[in-house]
Amino acid sequence: MPMKRSTSPARDVERDCKRSRSDDVVVCLPQSCGQRHDLPCNIEDEQCGRIKVRSNLHRWQAFSNKLRSLEHVLVSPAPAKWFASSLTGIAEDAHACCPGCMMPVENSHDAVARRSIFVQSCQRSFTTLSEAVRNASEFETILLDDGIYVEQDSIVLEKEGVTIRAKHSDPTETRNVHIVSHTVEKHCFVVRAKGCVVFGLDVLHMSCHEEAHTHAKNQEQAASTTRHSVAESPMSKTSPRGCFSIEASNGCVDSCTITSVSGYGVMVWADAQPTVRGCVIQHCAQAAIICGGTSSGSFQDNTLLFNKSFGFVVVDEAQGTFQNNSVLKTAKCGVLCAGQSRAIFRANEIADGSQGGMWIRNSSEVQIIKNMIRNNAKAGLQVGDESNPRVENNTVENGKNGGVVIHGKARGLFIGNFLSGHAQAGVGVMDLASPVLIGNTLEANTAGGAILAGKSNSVWHNNTVKGNAVVGIGLKEDAVAQIGGGAIEDNDGHGLLLQSNCRLRLQDAVVSGNARAEIICAGTSGLSASGCWLHAAAGARAGTVGLQCTEEASAECERSSIRGHASGNVVLQDAAEASLKGCSVAESAWAGVLLQGSSRVVLRGNRITANGTGLLAMESACWAAERNTISDSRSYGVLAAGASRGVLARNNCSGNGHRGLLLKGCAEAAVLHNRFSWNGGEGVALEEGCKARLEGNCAFENAGHAVFVCGRAELHASANVLASSKTALAVRVEGECSGALAGNVVDGFDQDEASGAQLSFTDNELASQAELKRRVLEALELGLVGPSAPCGHVAVMVGGTVCLGASVADL
């Protein structure tokens, strides 16, 4: 015969509890109802749902996760065996129950009796921990037996040195003293006195009222719509709910598990100097730990995970040391530092966040040292506003976005960090940011090692940027940067890419082995480089370039080595301009210096050797070469074609595989005080419709003629020493060429008048081989030709025309 149901809900629960198996307990599920009754479990409806949980399982973790899924829950005190490591054995039916009702029942007739808390100093027992603490004396220790303690009021530590701890707690084992707080708009623990300690507890802070739950949701929505709400508000304006509020004390929270499903985990106020260590702070609706005011705490060896907001928040003028913590799987940034905070973050792990790893903003000047920041959905480290952090020896890797982003007017010193494996650039600098980066490694990032943009002004010293896709360092917009020392190498793209109106000063840096170009300047960008190595990798693929300037970009390069690039060591295109001084430009299969479009170059005191062609000028390019050694080219020393115009003054064009100088097309050049010797063909050759003025040059011991003129070329030559070779005369003239040779020293002249040549030959000295040799040696010894020739007034480009009478300094 079925048992008749009692009309009293309290008796029904008590009866069902007595009927439960000896190894089970009964848990009542919450729903909504009206009246409140007298029993501790607050049963308020006609029926009560039941969940049976195996009592021989003791882990709180699985149970607390279940509590969160139930949302509005109230638990009465019961022994620790009530909790389960997994909620296996969940029983059958769950019926309607009152709001906030969840009653565990032990297999005894006194299942719902409250556990007493004994206070030694007053020799009394209390039914709540808040009462026990109010009646404790200074420096008293309150020991809690294993079990569950439900609190409806804040536990306020106002007496110095009071300690609350689990009687049998071991920080390496599961915590078996559970504090469940249902304070509404209050903290669970409030620490106001010095020397207070809370040790080895499991603290769950939650709201059991619908209005509080709604308030928490509204707060979360407001926080999501107001991006900077926490950072821009003083500590006093933040939500008051949380597990711990530490106010103006040096209290200690040690080896606790802290869960706040409706607020913060730990809040540190005013000038408090607490210690929080060895704690697990999880599933908090707001930040796990927030520090404000002028507080300065110590936070060590904590684990913060699955929090719905930030992990650590440091605002106002708070300081403190955060060391050896793990901040995992936060819904927002793992760490937020704002205001004028000056905290120290050392040796923490900040990983797997749904947003960024760390966010430093406002005027914060924190120190971030030896942390592991990895696998975050946004920037590993974001530095904004006017913040000025010191970021040293951190590893920031495998982010789903960028590594370090510096923006606003932020500054900061970044030393010895390793940034790798990000889906975007390893470092991004933008807006008006002005950081200093020293000794960092940016490696294997998907969208470049670093991108510098906006009107940023950054300083880089001895950094290594290698193995990144797209570009090593890219500059754009109005960015300004100084890069000194270090290496930008082996990137799968360009080493340095300058775009828009950016400016870069590059000094004593190695930019080598990059897959496409070592440096590209585009737009109206400007480069100033000195003491740099721009070397292609061994066996570099075709298409690599050392320094390339396009559009209206400009470059100045001094005392640098540019070597081994298949498509040109220096390439100028469009209306780009460049100057090279004291550089070594060598071993390009195509050209040492290649000019296209209307580009312009000035070459002074360089060694341009062992290239396909030393200097190759095409189209309408303009060039001026002074005191260079242009030698050992496989083809030509200098080849000027198209409508190019140039000045070749006091250079040594020797040992080239074919001709020392070749002008063709409509090219024009002033050739002054140069040495042409030991070339595999003619010293100087003019073809087609080119024009040249030769003055004060020495051409000798070439395999071909000293000067060869053909086609419709126009030559005006004076004061040159031109010697024949064993197989060719000093001067050979063919075709319909024109001009004059006057005042030269030659040992032979041959003009094919039948071809229509009209080159006049007057006032020249025909000298013997011996006399020519003497004249050549004299010119070399006196430094009248080649790079050692004295400065003076030579031909320059004026309005696109080669003219005499201006100084080389005006080139």
mmCIF file of N, CA and C in Angstrom, residues 33-86:
data_model
loop_
_atom_site.group_PDB
_atom_site.id
_atom_site.type_symbol
_atom_site.label_atom_id
_atom_site.label_comp_id
_atom_site.label_asym_id
_atom_site.label_seq_id
_atom_site.Cartn_x
_atom_site.Cartn_y
_atom_site.Cartn_z
ATOM 1 N N CYS A 33 9.169 30.079 -5.572
ATOM 2 C CA CYS A 33 7.923 29.990 -4.795
ATOM 3 C C CYS A 33 7.776 31.239 -3.949
ATOM 4 N N GLY A 34 6.945 31.179 -2.942
ATOM 5 C CA GLY A 34 6.634 32.386 -2.202
ATOM 6 C C GLY A 34 7.144 32.453 -0.787
ATOM 7 N N GLN A 35 6.461 31.769 0.163
ATOM 8 C CA GLN A 35 6.713 31.971 1.581
ATOM 9 C C GLN A 35 7.998 31.305 2.039
ATOM 10 N N ARG A 36 8.564 31.818 3.148
ATOM 11 C CA ARG A 36 9.742 31.230 3.759
ATOM 12 C C ARG A 36 9.336 30.577 5.079
ATOM 13 N N HIS A 37 9.843 29.361 5.368
ATOM 14 C CA HIS A 37 9.505 28.633 6.593
ATOM 15 C C HIS A 37 10.693 28.591 7.529
ATOM 16 N N ASP A 38 10.517 27.896 8.656
ATOM 17 C CA ASP A 38 11.485 27.988 9.744
ATOM 18 C C ASP A 38 12.654 27.021 9.634
ATOM 19 N N LEU A 39 12.514 25.979 8.851
ATOM 20 C CA LEU A 39 13.598 25.001 8.810
ATOM 21 C C LEU A 39 14.846 25.614 8.185
ATOM 22 N N PRO A 40 16.031 25.147 8.616
ATOM 23 C CA PRO A 40 17.281 25.710 8.062
ATOM 24 C C PRO A 40 17.387 25.554 6.557
ATOM 25 N N CYS A 41 16.713 24.516 6.028
ATOM 26 C CA CYS A 41 16.813 24.319 4.580
ATOM 27 C C CYS A 41 15.900 25.263 3.808
ATOM 28 N N ASN A 42 15.060 26.053 4.506
ATOM 29 C CA ASN A 42 14.174 27.029 3.873
ATOM 30 C C ASN A 42 13.231 26.383 2.860
ATOM 31 N N ILE A 43 12.599 25.300 3.281
ATOM 32 C CA ILE A 43 11.662 24.654 2.370
ATOM 33 C C ILE A 43 10.375 25.456 2.345
ATOM 34 N N GLU A 44 9.876 25.743 1.139
ATOM 35 C CA GLU A 44 8.770 26.676 1.034
ATOM 36 C C GLU A 44 7.682 26.210 0.076
ATOM 37 N N ASP A 45 7.667 24.978 -0.351
ATOM 38 C CA ASP A 45 6.659 24.557 -1.309
ATOM 39 C C ASP A 45 6.150 23.182 -0.922
ATOM 40 N N GLU A 46 5.164 22.724 -1.594
ATOM 41 C CA GLU A 46 4.530 21.469 -1.268
ATOM 42 C C GLU A 46 5.375 20.274 -1.661
ATOM 43 N N GLN A 47 6.216 20.453 -2.609
ATOM 44 C CA GLN A 47 6.991 19.319 -3.072
ATOM 45 C C GLN A 47 8.471 19.691 -3.102
ATOM 46 N N CYS A 48 9.296 18.699 -3.033
ATOM 47 C CA CYS A 48 10.737 18.946 -3.023
ATOM 48 C C CYS A 48 11.427 17.925 -3.906
ATOM 49 N N GLY A 49 12.207 18.386 -4.862
ATOM 50 C CA GLY A 49 12.957 17.477 -5.724
ATOM 51 C C GLY A 49 14.102 16.849 -4.960
ATOM 52 N N ARG A 50 14.553 15.674 -5.421
ATOM 53 C CA ARG A 50 15.611 14.958 -4.704
ATOM 54 C C ARG A 50 16.692 14.522 -5.688
ATOM 55 N N ILE A 51 17.924 14.702 -5.269
ATOM 56 C CA ILE A 51 19.065 14.139 -5.986
ATOM 57 C C ILE A 51 19.882 13.367 -4.975
ATOM 58 N N LYS A 52 20.136 12.079 -5.228
ATOM 59 C CA LYS A 52 20.956 11.284 -4.330
ATOM 60 C C LYS A 52 22.407 11.329 -4.796
ATOM 61 N N VAL A 53 23.329 11.578 -3.860
ATOM 62 C CA VAL A 53 24.744 11.683 -4.169
ATOM 63 C C VAL A 53 25.504 10.685 -3.313
ATOM 64 N N ARG A 54 26.419 9.936 -3.909
ATOM 65 C CA ARG A 54 27.199 8.960 -3.162
ATOM 66 C C ARG A 54 28.000 9.645 -2.068
ATOM 67 N N SER A 55 27.847 9.200 -0.841
ATOM 68 C CA SER A 55 28.482 9.868 0.283
ATOM 69 C C SER A 55 29.931 9.468 0.482
ATOM 70 N N ASN A 56 30.408 8.447 -0.204
ATOM 71 C CA ASN A 56 31.806 8.054 -0.021
ATOM 72 C C ASN A 56 32.746 8.801 -0.962
ATOM 73 N N LEU A 57 32.245 9.837 -1.627
ATOM 74 C CA LEU A 57 33.079 10.661 -2.517
ATOM 75 C C LEU A 57 33.203 12.042 -1.894
ATOM 76 N N HIS A 58 34.387 12.584 -1.905
ATOM 77 C CA HIS A 58 34.623 13.758 -1.059
ATOM 78 C C HIS A 58 35.073 15.010 -1.784
ATOM 79 N N ARG A 59 35.215 14.983 -3.083
ATOM 80 C CA ARG A 59 35.798 16.170 -3.727
ATOM 81 C C ARG A 59 34.765 17.258 -3.957
ATOM 82 N N TRP A 60 35.122 18.458 -3.546
ATOM 83 C CA TRP A 60 34.222 19.606 -3.687
ATOM 84 C C TRP A 60 34.191 20.135 -5.114
ATOM 85 N N GLN A 61 35.236 19.914 -5.867
ATOM 86 C CA GLN A 61 35.333 20.549 -7.180
ATOM 87 C C GLN A 61 34.153 20.189 -8.073
ATOM 88 N N ALA A 62 33.890 18.921 -8.217
ATOM 89 C CA ALA A 62 32.809 18.511 -9.101
ATOM 90 C C ALA A 62 31.462 19.022 -8.600
ATOM 91 N N PHE A 63 31.311 19.004 -7.258
ATOM 92 C CA PHE A 63 30.044 19.472 -6.717
ATOM 93 C C PHE A 63 29.859 20.966 -6.952
ATOM 94 N N SER A 64 30.944 21.738 -6.737
ATOM 95 C CA SER A 64 30.803 23.178 -6.929
ATOM 96 C C SER A 64 30.498 23.516 -8.380
ATOM 97 N N ASN A 65 31.043 22.754 -9.314
ATOM 98 C CA ASN A 65 30.693 22.954 -10.730
ATOM 99 C C ASN A 65 29.202 22.707 -10.941
ATOM 100 N N LYS A 66 28.654 21.683 -10.256
ATOM 101 C CA LYS A 66 27.225 21.403 -10.373
ATOM 102 C C LYS A 66 26.390 22.541 -9.792
ATOM 103 N N LEU A 67 26.893 23.108 -8.669
ATOM 104 C CA LEU A 67 26.174 24.223 -8.069
ATOM 105 C C LEU A 67 26.032 25.378 -9.047
ATOM 106 N N ARG A 68 27.091 25.654 -9.786
ATOM 107 C CA ARG A 68 27.050 26.776 -10.714
ATOM 108 C C ARG A 68 26.004 26.572 -11.788
ATOM 109 N N SER A 69 25.834 25.341 -12.200
ATOM 110 C CA SER A 69 24.830 25.075 -13.231
ATOM 111 C C SER A 69 23.415 25.221 -12.689
ATOM 112 N N LEU A 70 23.245 25.117 -11.365
ATOM 113 C CA LEU A 70 21.919 25.251 -10.766
ATOM 114 C C LEU A 70 21.562 26.701 -10.439
ATOM 115 N N GLU A 71 22.564 27.587 -10.430
ATOM 116 C CA GLU A 71 22.432 29.021 -10.221
ATOM 117 C C GLU A 71 21.960 29.381 -8.818
ATOM 118 N N HIS A 72 20.658 29.390 -8.496
ATOM 119 C CA HIS A 72 20.189 29.892 -7.194
ATOM 120 C C HIS A 72 20.147 28.734 -6.208
ATOM 121 N N VAL A 73 21.159 28.673 -5.334
ATOM 122 C CA VAL A 73 21.281 27.495 -4.486
ATOM 123 C C VAL A 73 21.581 27.921 -3.066
ATOM 124 N N LEU A 74 20.997 27.218 -2.122
ATOM 125 C CA LEU A 74 21.328 27.434 -0.716
ATOM 126 C C LEU A 74 21.590 26.091 -0.069
ATOM 127 N N VAL A 75 22.700 25.990 0.635
ATOM 128 C CA VAL A 75 23.092 24.713 1.229
ATOM 129 C C VAL A 75 23.172 24.862 2.734
ATOM 130 N N SER A 76 22.611 23.917 3.463
ATOM 131 C CA SER A 76 22.751 23.884 4.916
ATOM 132 C C SER A 76 23.984 23.084 5.295
ATOM 133 N N PRO A 77 24.526 23.293 6.511
ATOM 134 C CA PRO A 77 25.761 22.603 6.891
ATOM 135 C C PRO A 77 25.547 21.111 7.039
ATOM 136 N N ALA A 78 26.523 20.335 6.642
ATOM 137 C CA ALA A 78 26.500 18.882 6.760
ATOM 138 C C ALA A 78 27.921 18.370 6.686
ATOM 139 N N PRO A 79 28.182 17.112 6.977
ATOM 140 C CA PRO A 79 29.552 16.592 6.963
ATOM 141 C C PRO A 79 30.159 16.621 5.574
ATOM 142 N N ALA A 80 31.512 16.508 5.525
ATOM 143 C CA ALA A 80 32.236 16.598 4.257
ATOM 144 C C ALA A 80 31.908 15.456 3.324
ATOM 145 N N LYS A 81 31.503 14.293 3.872
ATOM 146 C CA LYS A 81 31.230 13.158 2.994
ATOM 147 C C LYS A 81 30.065 13.436 2.045
ATOM 148 N N TRP A 82 29.359 14.546 2.318
ATOM 149 C CA TRP A 82 28.222 14.917 1.468
ATOM 150 C C TRP A 82 28.647 15.242 0.045
ATOM 151 N N PHE A 83 29.913 15.718 -0.150
ATOM 152 C CA PHE A 83 30.363 16.182 -1.467
ATOM 153 C C PHE A 83 30.930 15.047 -2.291
ATOM 154 N N ALA A 84 30.895 15.232 -3.592
ATOM 155 C CA ALA A 84 31.272 14.147 -4.490
ATOM 156 C C ALA A 84 32.307 14.612 -5.487
ATOM 157 N N SER A 85 33.238 13.724 -5.860
ATOM 158 C CA SER A 85 34.216 14.062 -6.890
ATOM 159 C C SER A 85 33.586 14.010 -8.260
ATOM 160 N N SER A 86 32.557 13.258 -8.414
ATOM 161 C CA SER A 86 31.754 13.306 -9.635
ATOM 162 C C SER A 86 30.330 13.010 -9.232
#
